[in-house]
């Protein structure tokens, strides 16, 4: 009884309060709007698998995405090389251990609670910056530990030669 494809204009707020209006490509399934496949909102935003598009997103996808390559345009200062400056206050491993023991997450990285408060969403560019900063700090700690290890080896050799 239903056509294979339907194209319709959906007025704002018809699908949900605060929803955008736009052109909906859908397969009727007996409900008023059927299964949404492509929604072109009045403001130029696009929905794939959904007609409910938060106005701050240019693309909303209800489902998994696969791509050969993804490029993320970073808005933050890249990379966080400030950790290599002489005046950078690198947290000691003892301070880091205490922080993790108390807070149960790395400093500067959102906790599970903060993640949930953000509706389980992260900004990929921000997270890349935070993780790279943690990686750079880890390298600094490894260099420091290597120097300490080499110094101890040298002291041991000197004691052996006495």
CSV table of C-alpha atoms in Angstrom, one decimal:
chain,number,residue,atom,x,y,z
A,1,UNK,CA,0.0,0.0,0.0
A,2,UNK,CA,3.0,2.4,0.4
A,3,UNK,CA,5.4,3.6,-2.2
A,4,UNK,CA,9.0,2.6,-2.0
A,5,UNK,CA,10.3,6.1,-1.4
A,6,UNK,CA,8.8,9.2,-0.1
A,7,UNK,CA,10.0,12.8,-0.3
A,8,UNK,CA,8.3,15.4,1.8
A,9,UNK,CA,8.9,18.8,3.4
A,10,UNK,CA,8.7,18.6,7.2
A,11,UNK,CA,7.9,21.9,9.0
A,12,UNK,CA,9.9,22.9,12.0
A,13,UNK,CA,8.9,21.4,15.4
A,14,UNK,CA,6.8,18.6,13.7
A,15,UNK,CA,9.1,15.8,14.5
A,16,UNK,CA,10.1,17.1,18.0
A,17,UNK,CA,10.1,20.3,19.9
A,18,UNK,CA,12.9,22.5,18.6
A,19,UNK,CA,13.5,20.3,15.5
A,20,UNK,CA,14.5,21.9,12.3
A,21,UNK,CA,12.3,21.9,9.2
A,22,UNK,CA,13.6,20.5,6.0
A,23,UNK,CA,13.3,18.0,3.1
A,24,UNK,CA,13.0,14.4,4.2
A,25,UNK,CA,13.8,11.4,2.0
A,26,UNK,CA,12.2,8.3,3.6
A,27,UNK,CA,10.8,4.9,3.1
A,28,UNK,CA,7.2,4.7,4.4
A,29,UNK,CA,6.7,2.0,7.0
A,30,UNK,CA,3.2,2.8,8.2
A,31,UNK,CA,4.2,5.6,10.6
A,32,UNK,CA,3.7,9.3,9.6
A,33,UNK,CA,7.4,9.7,8.8
A,34,UNK,CA,8.6,6.2,8.2
A,35,UNK,CA,12.3,5.4,8.2
A,36,UNK,CA,14.4,8.5,7.7
A,37,UNK,CA,17.3,8.0,5.4
A,38,UNK,CA,18.3,11.6,4.4
A,39,UNK,CA,17.2,14.8,5.9
A,40,UNK,CA,18.2,18.2,4.4
A,41,UNK,CA,17.4,20.8,7.0
A,42,UNK,CA,16.4,24.3,6.1
A,43,UNK,CA,19.7,25.7,7.6
A,44,UNK,CA,21.8,23.4,5.4
A,45,UNK,CA,22.5,20.8,8.1
A,46,UNK,CA,22.2,17.1,7.1
A,47,UNK,CA,20.8,14.1,8.9
A,48,UNK,CA,21.6,10.5,7.9
A,49,UNK,CA,19.2,8.0,9.4
A,50,UNK,CA,17.6,10.8,11.5
A,51,UNK,CA,15.5,13.9,10.9
A,52,UNK,CA,16.3,15.2,14.4
A,53,UNK,CA,19.4,17.3,14.0
A,54,UNK,CA,20.7,19.5,16.8
A,55,UNK,CA,21.1,22.9,15.2
A,56,UNK,CA,24.8,23.2,16.2
A,57,UNK,CA,25.8,20.1,14.1
A,58,UNK,CA,26.3,20.3,10.3
A,59,UNK,CA,26.0,16.5,10.1
A,60,UNK,CA,24.1,14.1,12.4
A,61,UNK,CA,24.3,10.4,11.8
A,62,UNK,CA,22.2,7.8,13.6
A,63,UNK,CA,24.5,4.8,13.1
A,64,UNK,CA,28.0,3.8,12.4
A,65,UNK,CA,30.3,5.6,10.0
A,66,UNK,CA,33.2,4.0,8.0
A,67,UNK,CA,35.7,6.0,6.1
A,68,UNK,CA,39.0,5.4,4.4
A,69,UNK,CA,40.4,8.5,6.1
A,70,UNK,CA,39.1,11.2,8.5
A,71,UNK,CA,40.7,14.6,8.8
A,72,UNK,CA,39.8,16.6,11.8
A,73,UNK,CA,40.3,20.4,11.6
A,74,UNK,CA,41.8,21.5,14.9
A,75,UNK,CA,40.8,24.8,16.4
A,76,UNK,CA,43.2,24.5,19.4
A,77,UNK,CA,46.9,25.4,19.3
A,78,UNK,CA,48.7,22.4,17.8
A,79,UNK,CA,50.7,20.6,19.0
A,80,UNK,CA,51.0,21.0,22.8
A,81,UNK,CA,54.8,21.5,22.6
A,82,UNK,CA,54.6,23.9,25.5
A,83,UNK,CA,55.4,20.9,27.7
A,84,UNK,CA,59.0,21.0,26.4
A,85,UNK,CA,59.5,24.6,27.5
A,86,UNK,CA,61.9,25.1,30.5
A,87,UNK,CA,59.2,26.9,32.5
A,88,UNK,CA,56.6,24.0,32.1
A,89,UNK,CA,55.7,22.7,35.5
A,90,UNK,CA,55.8,18.9,34.9
A,91,UNK,CA,53.9,17.1,37.6
A,92,UNK,CA,56.3,14.6,39.4
A,93,UNK,CA,55.4,11.0,39.2
A,94,UNK,CA,54.7,11.0,43.0
A,95,UNK,CA,52.2,13.9,42.5
A,96,UNK,CA,50.7,12.1,39.5
A,97,UNK,CA,50.3,8.9,41.5
A,98,UNK,CA,48.6,10.9,44.4
A,99,UNK,CA,46.3,12.7,41.9
A,100,UNK,CA,45.3,9.5,40.2
A,101,UNK,CA,44.7,7.8,43.5
A,102,UNK,CA,42.4,10.6,44.6
A,103,UNK,CA,40.6,11.5,41.3
A,104,UNK,CA,40.8,8.2,39.4
A,105,UNK,CA,41.8,9.9,36.1
A,106,UNK,CA,44.7,11.7,34.6
A,107,UNK,CA,44.9,15.5,35.2
A,108,UNK,CA,43.7,17.5,32.3
A,109,UNK,CA,41.7,14.6,30.9
A,110,UNK,CA,37.9,14.4,31.5
A,111,UNK,CA,36.8,11.9,34.1
A,112,UNK,CA,34.1,9.3,33.4
A,113,UNK,CA,31.7,11.5,35.3
A,114,UNK,CA,32.5,14.6,33.2
A,115,UNK,CA,32.2,12.4,30.0
A,116,UNK,CA,28.7,11.3,31.1
A,117,UNK,CA,27.8,14.9,31.9
A,118,UNK,CA,28.6,15.7,28.3
A,119,UNK,CA,26.0,13.1,27.2
A,120,UNK,CA,28.9,10.6,26.4
A,121,UNK,CA,30.3,12.9,23.8
A,122,UNK,CA,33.8,14.2,23.2
A,123,UNK,CA,35.4,16.8,21.0
A,124,UNK,CA,38.0,14.7,19.1
A,125,UNK,CA,40.3,17.7,18.5
A,126,UNK,CA,40.3,18.6,22.2
A,127,UNK,CA,40.9,14.9,23.1
A,128,UNK,CA,43.7,14.5,20.7
A,129,UNK,CA,45.4,17.6,22.2
A,130,UNK,CA,45.0,16.2,25.7
A,131,UNK,CA,46.2,12.8,24.8
A,132,UNK,CA,49.2,14.1,22.9
A,133,UNK,CA,50.1,16.4,25.9
A,134,UNK,CA,49.9,13.3,28.2
A,135,UNK,CA,52.1,11.4,25.7
A,136,UNK,CA,54.7,14.2,25.7
A,137,UNK,CA,54.7,14.4,29.5
A,138,UNK,CA,55.2,10.6,29.6
A,139,UNK,CA,58.2,10.9,27.3
A,140,UNK,CA,59.6,13.6,29.7
A,141,UNK,CA,59.2,11.3,32.6
A,142,UNK,CA,60.9,8.4,30.7
A,143,UNK,CA,63.8,10.7,29.9
A,144,UNK,CA,64.1,11.7,33.5
A,145,UNK,CA,64.0,8.1,34.7
A,146,UNK,CA,66.6,7.0,32.1
A,147,UNK,CA,68.9,9.7,33.3
A,148,UNK,CA,68.4,8.6,36.9
A,149,UNK,CA,69.0,5.0,35.9
A,150,UNK,CA,72.2,5.9,34.0
A,151,UNK,CA,73.4,7.8,37.1
A,152,UNK,CA,72.7,4.9,39.4
A,153,UNK,CA,74.6,2.5,37.0
A,154,UNK,CA,77.5,4.9,37.0
A,155,UNK,CA,77.6,5.0,40.8
A,156,UNK,CA,77.4,1.2,41.0
A,157,UNK,CA,80.3,0.9,38.6
A,158,UNK,CA,82.3,3.4,40.6
A,159,UNK,CA,81.6,1.4,43.7
A,160,UNK,CA,82.7,-1.8,42.1
A,161,UNK,CA,85.9,-0.3,40.9
A,162,UNK,CA,86.9,0.9,44.4
